Tab-separated table of C-alpha atoms and ligand atoms in Angstrom:
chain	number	residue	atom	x	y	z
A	1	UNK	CA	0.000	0.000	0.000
A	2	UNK	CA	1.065	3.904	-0.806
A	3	UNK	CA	0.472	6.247	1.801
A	4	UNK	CA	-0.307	9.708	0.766
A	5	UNK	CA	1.210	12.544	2.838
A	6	UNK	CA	0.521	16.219	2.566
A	7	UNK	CA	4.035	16.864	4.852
A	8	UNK	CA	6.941	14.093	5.852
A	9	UNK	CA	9.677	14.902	8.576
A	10	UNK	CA	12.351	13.097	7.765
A	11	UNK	CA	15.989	12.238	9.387
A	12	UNK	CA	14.446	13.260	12.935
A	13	UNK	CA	14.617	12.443	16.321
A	14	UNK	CA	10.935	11.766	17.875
A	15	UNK	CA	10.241	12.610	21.387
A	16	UNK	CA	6.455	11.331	21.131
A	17	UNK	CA	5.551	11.250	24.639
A	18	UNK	CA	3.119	8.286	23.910
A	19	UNK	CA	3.447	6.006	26.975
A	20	UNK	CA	2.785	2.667	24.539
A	21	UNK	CA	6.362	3.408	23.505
A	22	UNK	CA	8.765	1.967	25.977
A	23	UNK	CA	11.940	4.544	25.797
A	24	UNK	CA	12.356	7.711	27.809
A	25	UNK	CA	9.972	10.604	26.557
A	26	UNK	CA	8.851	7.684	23.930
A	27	UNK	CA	11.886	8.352	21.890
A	28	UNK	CA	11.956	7.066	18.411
A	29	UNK	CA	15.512	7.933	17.479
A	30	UNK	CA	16.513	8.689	14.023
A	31	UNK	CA	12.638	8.881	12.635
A	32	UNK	CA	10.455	10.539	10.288
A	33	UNK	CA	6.622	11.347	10.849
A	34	UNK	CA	4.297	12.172	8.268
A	35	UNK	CA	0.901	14.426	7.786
A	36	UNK	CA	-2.623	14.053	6.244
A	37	UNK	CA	-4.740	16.390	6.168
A	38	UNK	CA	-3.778	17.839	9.163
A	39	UNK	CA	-3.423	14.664	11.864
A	40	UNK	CA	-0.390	12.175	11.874
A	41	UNK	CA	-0.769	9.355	9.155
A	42	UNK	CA	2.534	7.645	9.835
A	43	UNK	CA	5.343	7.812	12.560
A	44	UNK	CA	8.509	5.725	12.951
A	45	UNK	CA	12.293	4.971	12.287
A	46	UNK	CA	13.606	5.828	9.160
A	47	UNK	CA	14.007	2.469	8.185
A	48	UNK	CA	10.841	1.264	8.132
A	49	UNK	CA	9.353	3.931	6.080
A	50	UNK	CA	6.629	2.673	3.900
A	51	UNK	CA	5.927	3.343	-0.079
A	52	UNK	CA	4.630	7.273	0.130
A	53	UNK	CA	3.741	9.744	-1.999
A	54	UNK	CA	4.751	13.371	-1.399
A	55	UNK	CA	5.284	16.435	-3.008
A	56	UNK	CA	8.987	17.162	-3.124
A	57	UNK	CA	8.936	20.659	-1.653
A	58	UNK	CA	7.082	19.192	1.370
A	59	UNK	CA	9.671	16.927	2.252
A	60	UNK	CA	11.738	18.116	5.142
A	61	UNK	CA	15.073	17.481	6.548
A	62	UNK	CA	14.972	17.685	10.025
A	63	UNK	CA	18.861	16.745	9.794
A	64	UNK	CA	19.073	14.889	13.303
A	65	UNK	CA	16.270	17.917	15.083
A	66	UNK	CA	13.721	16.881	17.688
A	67	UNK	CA	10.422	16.709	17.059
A	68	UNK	CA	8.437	17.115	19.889
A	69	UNK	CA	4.560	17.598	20.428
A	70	UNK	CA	3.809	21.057	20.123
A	71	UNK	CA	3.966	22.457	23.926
A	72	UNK	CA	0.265	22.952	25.285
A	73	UNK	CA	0.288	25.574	27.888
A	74	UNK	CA	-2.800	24.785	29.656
A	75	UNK	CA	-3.433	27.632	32.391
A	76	UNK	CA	-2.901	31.361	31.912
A	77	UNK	CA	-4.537	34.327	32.371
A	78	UNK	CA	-2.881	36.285	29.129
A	79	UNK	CA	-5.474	38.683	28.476
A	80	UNK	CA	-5.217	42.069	30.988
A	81	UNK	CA	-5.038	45.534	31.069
A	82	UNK	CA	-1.834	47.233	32.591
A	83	UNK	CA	0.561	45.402	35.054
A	84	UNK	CA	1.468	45.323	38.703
A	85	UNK	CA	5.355	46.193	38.480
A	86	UNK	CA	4.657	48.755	41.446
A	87	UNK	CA	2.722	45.561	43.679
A	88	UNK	CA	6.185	43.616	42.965
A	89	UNK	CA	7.828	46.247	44.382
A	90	UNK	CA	5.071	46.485	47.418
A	91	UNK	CA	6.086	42.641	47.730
A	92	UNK	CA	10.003	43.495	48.026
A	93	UNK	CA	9.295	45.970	50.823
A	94	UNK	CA	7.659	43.561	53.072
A	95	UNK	CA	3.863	43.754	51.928
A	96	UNK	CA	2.317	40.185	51.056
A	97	UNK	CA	0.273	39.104	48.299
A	98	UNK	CA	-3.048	39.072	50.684
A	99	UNK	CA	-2.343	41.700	51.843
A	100	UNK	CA	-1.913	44.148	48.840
A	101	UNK	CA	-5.227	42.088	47.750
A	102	UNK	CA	-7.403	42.930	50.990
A	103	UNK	CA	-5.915	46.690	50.735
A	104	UNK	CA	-8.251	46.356	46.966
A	105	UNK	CA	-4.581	45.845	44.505
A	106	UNK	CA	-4.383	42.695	43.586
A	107	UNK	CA	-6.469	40.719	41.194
A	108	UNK	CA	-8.706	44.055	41.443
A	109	UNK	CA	-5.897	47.073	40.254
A	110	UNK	CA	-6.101	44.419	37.024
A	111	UNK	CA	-9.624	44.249	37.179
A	112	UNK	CA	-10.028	48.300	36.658
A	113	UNK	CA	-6.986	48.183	34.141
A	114	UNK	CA	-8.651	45.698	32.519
A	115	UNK	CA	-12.034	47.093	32.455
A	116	UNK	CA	-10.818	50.352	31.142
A	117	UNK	CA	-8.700	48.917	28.518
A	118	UNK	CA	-9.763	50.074	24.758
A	119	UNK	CA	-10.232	46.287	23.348
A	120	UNK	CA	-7.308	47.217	20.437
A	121	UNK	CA	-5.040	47.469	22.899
A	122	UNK	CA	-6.091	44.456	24.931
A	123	UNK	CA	-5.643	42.173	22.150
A	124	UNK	CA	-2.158	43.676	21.151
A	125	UNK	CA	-0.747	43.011	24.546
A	126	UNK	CA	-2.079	39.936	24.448
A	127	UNK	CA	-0.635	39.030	21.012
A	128	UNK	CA	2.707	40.214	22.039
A	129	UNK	CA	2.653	37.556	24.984
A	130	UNK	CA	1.092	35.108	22.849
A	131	UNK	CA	4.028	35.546	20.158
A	132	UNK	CA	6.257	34.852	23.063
A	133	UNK	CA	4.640	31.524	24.414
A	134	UNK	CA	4.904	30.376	20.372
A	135	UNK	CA	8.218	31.451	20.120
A	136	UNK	CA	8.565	29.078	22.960
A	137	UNK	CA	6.873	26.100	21.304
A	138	UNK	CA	3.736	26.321	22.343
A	139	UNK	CA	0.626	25.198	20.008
A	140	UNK	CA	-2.255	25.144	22.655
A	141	UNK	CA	-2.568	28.062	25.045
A	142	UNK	CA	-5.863	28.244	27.638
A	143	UNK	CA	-6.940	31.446	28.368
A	144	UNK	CA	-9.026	32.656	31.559
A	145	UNK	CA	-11.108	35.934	31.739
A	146	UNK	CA	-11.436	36.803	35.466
A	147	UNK	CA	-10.449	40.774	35.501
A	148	UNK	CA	-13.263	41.959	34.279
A	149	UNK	CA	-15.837	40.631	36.669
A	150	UNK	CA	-18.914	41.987	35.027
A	151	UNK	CA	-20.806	40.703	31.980
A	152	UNK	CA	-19.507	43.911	29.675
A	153	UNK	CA	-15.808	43.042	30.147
A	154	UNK	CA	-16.031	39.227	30.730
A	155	UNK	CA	-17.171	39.127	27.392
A	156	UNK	CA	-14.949	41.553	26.013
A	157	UNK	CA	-11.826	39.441	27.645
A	158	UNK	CA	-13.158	36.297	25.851
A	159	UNK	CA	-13.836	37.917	22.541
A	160	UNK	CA	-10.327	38.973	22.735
A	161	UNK	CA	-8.876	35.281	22.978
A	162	UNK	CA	-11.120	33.919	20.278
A	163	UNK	CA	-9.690	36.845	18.047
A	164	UNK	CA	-6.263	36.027	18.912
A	165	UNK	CA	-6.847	32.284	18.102
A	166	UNK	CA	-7.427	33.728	14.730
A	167	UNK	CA	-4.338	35.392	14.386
A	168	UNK	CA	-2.010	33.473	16.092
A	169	UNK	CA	-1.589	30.687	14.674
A	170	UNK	CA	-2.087	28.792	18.498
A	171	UNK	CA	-4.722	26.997	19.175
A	172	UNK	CA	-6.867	28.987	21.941
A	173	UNK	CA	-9.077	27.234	24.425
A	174	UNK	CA	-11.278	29.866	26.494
A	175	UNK	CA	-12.071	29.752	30.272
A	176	UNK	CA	-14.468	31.555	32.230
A	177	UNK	CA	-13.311	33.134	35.998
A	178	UNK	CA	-15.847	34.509	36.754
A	179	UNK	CA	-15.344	33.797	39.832
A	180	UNK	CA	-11.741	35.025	40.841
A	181	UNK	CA	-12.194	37.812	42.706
A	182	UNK	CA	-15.068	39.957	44.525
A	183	UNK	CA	-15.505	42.692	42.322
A	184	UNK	CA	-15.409	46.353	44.601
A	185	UNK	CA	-19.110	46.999	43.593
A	186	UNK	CA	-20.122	43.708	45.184
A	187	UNK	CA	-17.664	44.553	48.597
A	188	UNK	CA	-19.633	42.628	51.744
A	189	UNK	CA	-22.091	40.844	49.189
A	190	UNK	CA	-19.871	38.031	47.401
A	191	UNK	CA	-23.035	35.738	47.636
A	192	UNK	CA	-25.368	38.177	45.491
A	193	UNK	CA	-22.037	38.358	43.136
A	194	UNK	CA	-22.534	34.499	43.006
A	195	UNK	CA	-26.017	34.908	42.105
A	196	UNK	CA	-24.629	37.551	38.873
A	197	UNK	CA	-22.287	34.498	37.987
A	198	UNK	CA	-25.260	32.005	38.266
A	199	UNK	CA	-28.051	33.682	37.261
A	200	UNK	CA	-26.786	35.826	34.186
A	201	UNK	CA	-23.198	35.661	33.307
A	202	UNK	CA	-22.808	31.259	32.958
A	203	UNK	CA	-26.372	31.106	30.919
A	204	UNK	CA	-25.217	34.123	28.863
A	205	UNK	CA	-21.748	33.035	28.061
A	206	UNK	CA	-23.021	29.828	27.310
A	207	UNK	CA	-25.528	31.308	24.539
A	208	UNK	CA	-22.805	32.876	23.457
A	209	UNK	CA	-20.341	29.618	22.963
A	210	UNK	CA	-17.270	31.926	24.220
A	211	UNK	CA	-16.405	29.628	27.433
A	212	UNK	CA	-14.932	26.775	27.029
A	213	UNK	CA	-14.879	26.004	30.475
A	214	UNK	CA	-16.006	27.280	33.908
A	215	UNK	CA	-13.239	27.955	36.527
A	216	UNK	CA	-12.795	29.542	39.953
A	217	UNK	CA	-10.638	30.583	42.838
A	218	UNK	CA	-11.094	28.984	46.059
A	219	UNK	CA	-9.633	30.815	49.109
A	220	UNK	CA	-10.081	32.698	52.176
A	221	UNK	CA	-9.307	36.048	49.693
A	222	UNK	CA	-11.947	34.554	47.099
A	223	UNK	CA	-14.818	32.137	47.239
A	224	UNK	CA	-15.824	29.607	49.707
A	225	UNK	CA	-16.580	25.770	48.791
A	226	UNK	CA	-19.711	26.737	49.261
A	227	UNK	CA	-19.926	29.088	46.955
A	228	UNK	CA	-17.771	27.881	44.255
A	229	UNK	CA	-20.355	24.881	44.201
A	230	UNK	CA	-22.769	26.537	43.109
A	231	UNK	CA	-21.029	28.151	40.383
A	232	UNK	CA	-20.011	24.650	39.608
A	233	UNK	CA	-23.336	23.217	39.152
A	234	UNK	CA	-24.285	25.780	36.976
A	235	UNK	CA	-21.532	25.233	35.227
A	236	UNK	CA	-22.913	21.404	35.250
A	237	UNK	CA	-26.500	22.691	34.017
A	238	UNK	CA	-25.223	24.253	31.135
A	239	UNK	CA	-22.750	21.088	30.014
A	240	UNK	CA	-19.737	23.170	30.472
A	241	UNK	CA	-16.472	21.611	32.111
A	242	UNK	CA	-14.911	22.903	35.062
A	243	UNK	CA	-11.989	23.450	36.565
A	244	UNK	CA	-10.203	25.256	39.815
A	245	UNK	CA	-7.783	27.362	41.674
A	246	UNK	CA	-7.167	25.579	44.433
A	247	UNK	CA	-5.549	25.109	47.635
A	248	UNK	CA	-2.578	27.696	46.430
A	249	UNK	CA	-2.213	29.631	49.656
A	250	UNK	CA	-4.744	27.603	52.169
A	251	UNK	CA	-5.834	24.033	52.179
A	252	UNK	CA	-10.072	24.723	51.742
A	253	UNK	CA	-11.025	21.503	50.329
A	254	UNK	CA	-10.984	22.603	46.576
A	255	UNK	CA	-9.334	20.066	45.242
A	256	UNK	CA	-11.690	17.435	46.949
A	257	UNK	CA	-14.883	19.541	45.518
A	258	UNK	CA	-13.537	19.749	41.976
A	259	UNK	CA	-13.061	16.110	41.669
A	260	UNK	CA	-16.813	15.760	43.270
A	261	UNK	CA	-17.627	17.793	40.188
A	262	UNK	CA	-15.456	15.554	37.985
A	263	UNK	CA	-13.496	18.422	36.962
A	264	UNK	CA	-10.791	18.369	34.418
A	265	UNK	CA	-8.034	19.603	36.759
A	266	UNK	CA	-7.341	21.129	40.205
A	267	UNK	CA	-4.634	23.826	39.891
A	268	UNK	CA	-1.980	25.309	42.233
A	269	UNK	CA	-2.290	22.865	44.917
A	270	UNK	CA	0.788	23.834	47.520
A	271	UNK	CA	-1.539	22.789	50.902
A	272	UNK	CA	-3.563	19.982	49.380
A	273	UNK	CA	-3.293	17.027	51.774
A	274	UNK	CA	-3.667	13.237	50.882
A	275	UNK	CA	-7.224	13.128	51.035
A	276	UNK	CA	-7.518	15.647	48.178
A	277	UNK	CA	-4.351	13.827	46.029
A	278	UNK	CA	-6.812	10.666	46.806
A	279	UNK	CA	-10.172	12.139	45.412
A	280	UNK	CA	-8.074	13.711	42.420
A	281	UNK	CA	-6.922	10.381	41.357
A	282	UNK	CA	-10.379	8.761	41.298
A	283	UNK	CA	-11.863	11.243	39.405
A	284	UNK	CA	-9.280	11.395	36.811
A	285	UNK	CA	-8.710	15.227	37.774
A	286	UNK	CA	-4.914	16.482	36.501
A	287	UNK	CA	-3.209	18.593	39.161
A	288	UNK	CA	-2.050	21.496	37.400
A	289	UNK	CA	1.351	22.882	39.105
A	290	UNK	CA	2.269	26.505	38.605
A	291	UNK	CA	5.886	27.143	39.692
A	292	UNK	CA	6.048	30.410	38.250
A	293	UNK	CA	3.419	31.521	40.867
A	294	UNK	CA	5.380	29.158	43.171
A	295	UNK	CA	8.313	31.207	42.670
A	296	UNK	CA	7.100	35.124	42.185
A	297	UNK	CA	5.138	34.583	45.430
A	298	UNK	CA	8.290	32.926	47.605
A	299	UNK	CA	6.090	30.257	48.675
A	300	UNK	CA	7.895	27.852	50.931
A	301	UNK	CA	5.393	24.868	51.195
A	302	UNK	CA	5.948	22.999	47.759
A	303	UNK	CA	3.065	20.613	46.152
A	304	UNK	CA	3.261	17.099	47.297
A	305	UNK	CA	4.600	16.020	43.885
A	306	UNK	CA	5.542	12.585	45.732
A	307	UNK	CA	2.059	11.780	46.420
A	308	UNK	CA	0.477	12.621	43.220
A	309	UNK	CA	2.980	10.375	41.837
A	310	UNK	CA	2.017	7.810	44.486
A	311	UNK	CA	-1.686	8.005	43.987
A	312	UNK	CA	-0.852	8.090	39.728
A	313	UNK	CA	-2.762	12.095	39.975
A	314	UNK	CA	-1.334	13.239	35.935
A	315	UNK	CA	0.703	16.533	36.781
A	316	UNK	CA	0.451	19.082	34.449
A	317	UNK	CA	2.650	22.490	34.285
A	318	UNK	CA	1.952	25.824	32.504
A	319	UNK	CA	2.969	29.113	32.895
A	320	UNK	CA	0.079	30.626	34.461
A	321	UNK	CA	1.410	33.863	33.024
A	322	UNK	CA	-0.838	36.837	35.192
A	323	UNK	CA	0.287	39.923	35.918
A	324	UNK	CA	0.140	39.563	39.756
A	325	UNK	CA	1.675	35.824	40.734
A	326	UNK	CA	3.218	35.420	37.422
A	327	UNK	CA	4.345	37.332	34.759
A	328	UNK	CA	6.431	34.999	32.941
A	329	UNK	CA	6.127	34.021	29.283
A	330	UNK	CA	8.615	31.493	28.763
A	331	UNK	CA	7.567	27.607	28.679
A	332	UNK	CA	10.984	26.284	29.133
A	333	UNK	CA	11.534	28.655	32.331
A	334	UNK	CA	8.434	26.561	33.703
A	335	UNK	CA	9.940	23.253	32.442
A	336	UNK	CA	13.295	24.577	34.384
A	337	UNK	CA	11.688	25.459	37.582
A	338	UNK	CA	9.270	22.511	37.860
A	339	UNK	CA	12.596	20.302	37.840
A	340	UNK	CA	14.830	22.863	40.118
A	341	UNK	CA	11.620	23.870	42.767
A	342	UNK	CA	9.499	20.882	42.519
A	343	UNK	CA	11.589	17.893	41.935
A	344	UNK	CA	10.122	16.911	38.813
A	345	UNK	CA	12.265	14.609	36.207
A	346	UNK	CA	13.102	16.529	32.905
A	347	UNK	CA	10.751	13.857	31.330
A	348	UNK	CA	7.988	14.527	33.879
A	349	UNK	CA	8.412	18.376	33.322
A	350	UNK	CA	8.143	17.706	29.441
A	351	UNK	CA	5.062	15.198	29.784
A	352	UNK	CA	3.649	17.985	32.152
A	353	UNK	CA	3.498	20.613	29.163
A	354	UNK	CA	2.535	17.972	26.384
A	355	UNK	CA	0.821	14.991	27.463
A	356	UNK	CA	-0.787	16.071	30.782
A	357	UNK	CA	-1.341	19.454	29.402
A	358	UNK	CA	-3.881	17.984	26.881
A	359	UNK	CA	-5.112	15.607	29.625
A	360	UNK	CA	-6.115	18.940	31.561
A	361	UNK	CA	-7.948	20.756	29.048
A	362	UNK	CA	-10.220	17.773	28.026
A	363	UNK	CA	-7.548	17.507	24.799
A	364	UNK	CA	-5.860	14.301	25.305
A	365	UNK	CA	-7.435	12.322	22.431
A	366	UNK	CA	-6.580	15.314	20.278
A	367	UNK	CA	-3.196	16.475	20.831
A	368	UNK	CA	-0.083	16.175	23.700
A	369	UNK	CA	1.498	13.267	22.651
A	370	UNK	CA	2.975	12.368	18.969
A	371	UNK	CA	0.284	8.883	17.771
A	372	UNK	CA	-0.889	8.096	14.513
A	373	UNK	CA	-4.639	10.198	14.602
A	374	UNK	CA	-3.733	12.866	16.569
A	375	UNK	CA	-3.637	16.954	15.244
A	376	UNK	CA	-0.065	17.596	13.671
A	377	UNK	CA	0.947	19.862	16.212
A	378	UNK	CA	4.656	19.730	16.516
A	379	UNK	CA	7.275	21.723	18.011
A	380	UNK	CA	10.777	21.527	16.535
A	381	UNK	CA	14.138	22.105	18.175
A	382	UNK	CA	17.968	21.688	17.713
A	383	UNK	CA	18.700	19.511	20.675
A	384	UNK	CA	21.364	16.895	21.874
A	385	UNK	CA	19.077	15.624	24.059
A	386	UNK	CA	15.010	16.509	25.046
A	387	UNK	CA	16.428	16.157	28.644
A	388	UNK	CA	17.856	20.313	27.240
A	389	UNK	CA	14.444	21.362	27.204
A	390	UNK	CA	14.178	21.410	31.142
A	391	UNK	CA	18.039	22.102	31.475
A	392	UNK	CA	18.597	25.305	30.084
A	393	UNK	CA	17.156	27.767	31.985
A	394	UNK	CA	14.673	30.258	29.911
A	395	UNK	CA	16.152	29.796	26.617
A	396	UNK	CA	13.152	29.759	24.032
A	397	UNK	CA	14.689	27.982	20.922
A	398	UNK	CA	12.093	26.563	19.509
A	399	UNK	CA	12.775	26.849	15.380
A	400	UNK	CA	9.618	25.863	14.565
A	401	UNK	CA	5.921	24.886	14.847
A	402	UNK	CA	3.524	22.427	13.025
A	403	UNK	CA	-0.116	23.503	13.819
A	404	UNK	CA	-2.382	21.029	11.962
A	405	UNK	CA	0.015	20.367	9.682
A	406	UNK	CA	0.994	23.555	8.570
A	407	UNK	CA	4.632	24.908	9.294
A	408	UNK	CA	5.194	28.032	11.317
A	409	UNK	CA	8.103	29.404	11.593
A	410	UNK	CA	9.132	30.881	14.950
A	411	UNK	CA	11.834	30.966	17.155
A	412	UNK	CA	15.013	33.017	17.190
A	413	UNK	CA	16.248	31.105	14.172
A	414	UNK	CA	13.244	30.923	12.515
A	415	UNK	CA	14.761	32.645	9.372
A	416	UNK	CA	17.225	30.642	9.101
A	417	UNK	CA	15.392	27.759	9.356
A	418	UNK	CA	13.302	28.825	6.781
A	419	UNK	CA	15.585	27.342	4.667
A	420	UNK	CA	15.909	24.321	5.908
A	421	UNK	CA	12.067	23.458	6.745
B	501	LIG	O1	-3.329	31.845	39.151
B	501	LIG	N1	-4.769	32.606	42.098
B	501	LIG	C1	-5.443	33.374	41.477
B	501	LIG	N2	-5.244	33.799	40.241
B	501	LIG	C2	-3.985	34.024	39.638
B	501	LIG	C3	-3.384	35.287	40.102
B	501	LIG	C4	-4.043	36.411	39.509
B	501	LIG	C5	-3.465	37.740	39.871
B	501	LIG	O2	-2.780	37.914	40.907
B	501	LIG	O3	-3.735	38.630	39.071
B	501	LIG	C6	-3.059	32.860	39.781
B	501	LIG	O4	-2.039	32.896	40.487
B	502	LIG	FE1	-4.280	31.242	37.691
């Protein structure tokens, strides 16, 4: 039989990531991976390379490059007005987060940056990160809204991700935070701001098909279990997934909650406690770690990686670039401090921004790991060794993306690579 191929990679080193394959990071060494309309028709070593068909021009030499799958960064909050420089520099003189947040900075300085934020400029800012996440090899960025925190500028925030999905050339999956902060005009009345999440902004969003998701933050500065239930079964009533902030700078029992709710990941997660790794790992819920908020915040009490690895809890990492806990833009900073802070192998690290990244955002049939099927998203680098990813610390080399097929270039090199792709 001929296969037909619309793209082949050839004279490449795979790092699929698919756990059928029994190397480190899946490794298929010295391989070649070809594309169909947009999924992966064929991967494997050179050698066995069946009868194709391919246009000439669409034949590249990877000359001994990695091919990894293109990096999903699966929990930021990219889209806000202004920054918080001046709260950073609150933070160095002895004030803590909760406290600048209780004194109304915070989550809500960003929330009136945000809100007054002409929607041009939104979406530039945006962009700009988002060209810096690709440049790092990411393919799948999730986006939460959460500093507007009223219908007018929720929707605004989302409308801005599903316009940069258009021009980005990164896929864009949308979440809904409605539920981050109290906003000031609801001060003393968080449960009637519930009610406003409930009642008008879930059902309207939902008409809408902007939210991909329903999220929320969980803490003594936020919501209550209590009231993040509720959110969640509306959430429920209105088929959308859901997902949470949780346990980042108190243990509440969010993590136990969002796996009652089945939810597709738990996120932060510093003071969750056994129980909560337990009920994560029966309901399938990925723990999303954040060590970029980990390590902008100074936090000293670390996630219990060792028991999510006991209790087989997929760990996921992403950037959670913010402009409050985390304004970083760099995926292989995360993959650096994930293996530095947190303990996490290089391979975990990688699998945490591929494989368990899909995983997280409901994705995992779709994209994350490099199978026959799955989207040809691909992220290629010069590497010795995929163990470089996590090892160098910050350097975004990418030279280039796949997205469905289609080549990208990005990257430092990406001109000269060009060339060669
Ligand atoms: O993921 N924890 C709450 N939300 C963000 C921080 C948002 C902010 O400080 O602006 C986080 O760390
Ligand atoms: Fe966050």
């Amino acid at each position: 039989m001929t296969l037909n191929f619309d793209t082949l990679f050839i004279n490449a080193n795979l790092a699929t990531m698919d756990l059928n394959i029994e190397t480190p990071y899946g490794t298929i060494k010295n391989g070649a991976l070809g594309t169909k309309d947009g999924r992966i028709a064929w991967i494997g070593e050179m050698g066995n390379l069946p009868k194709y068909k391919c246009k000439k021009k669409n034949i590249r030499d990877c000359q001994g490059d990695w091919i990894t799958p293109g990096l999903v960064d699966c929990h930021t909050h990219l889209v806000f007005g202004g920054n918080r420089a001046r709260e950073f520099e609150q933070r160095l003189n002895g004030v803590s987060y909760e406290q600048i947040a209780k004194n109304g900075g915070g989550i809500i300085s960003t929330v009136t940056a945000t809100r007054d934020a002409d929607e041009e400029i939104l979406a530039l800012d945006a962009s700009d990160r988002l060209m810096d996440l690709a440049s790092g090899g990411v393919t799948t960025v999730e986006i939460k809204s959460g500093y507007g925190l009223d219908l007018e500028t929720e929707i605004k925030m989302l409308k801005t991700m599903r316009s940069l999905a258009a021009q980005e050339d990164v896929r864009v999956v949308t979440t809904f935070l409605g539920a981050h902060a109290i906003p000031p005009e609801y001060k003393g009345r968080s449960d009637d701001y519930i009610d406003l999440i409930c009642n008008v902004m879930v059902p309207k969003l939902a008409k809408l098909g902007l939210a991909d998701a329903v999220d929320g933050f969980c803490e003594n500065i936020a919501f209550s279990p209590d009231q993040i239930r509720r959110v969640f079964e509306t959430a429920k009533k209105y088929a959308l997934p859901v997902k949470l902030h949780a346990e980042q700078l108190s243990n509440q029992g969010g993590a136990k909650l969002a796996a009652e709710f089945g939810a597709l990941s738990a996120d932060h997660l510093e003071y969750i406690d056994e129980d909560g790794v337990k009920a994560m790992a029966a309901s399938g819920t990925v723990a999303v770690l954040l060590p970029g908020a980990f390590y902008c915040l100074k936090e000293r009490k670390k996630p219990p990686v060792e028991l999510f690895r006991k209790h087989g809890v997929p760990m996921a990492l992403a950037t959670d670039c913010n402009p409050g806990s985390s304004p970083i833009t760099s995926p292989p900073l995360i993959l650096n401090m994930a293996c530095t802070l947190f303990g996490f192998t290089p391979e975990e690290a990688l699998a945490g921004m591929t494989r368990e990244g899909a995983k997280a955002l409901g994705l995992g049939n779709e994209i994350g790991t490099l199978e026959i099927g799955k989207s040809a998203d691909l992220a290629l680098w010069t590497l010795e060794h995929p163990s470089e990813l996590s090892y160098w610390v910050g350097r975004d080399y990418c030279q280039a993306r796949v997205l469905g097929s289609v080549l990208i270039n990005s990257g430092r090199n990406g001109a000269k690579y060009a060339k060669i792709y």
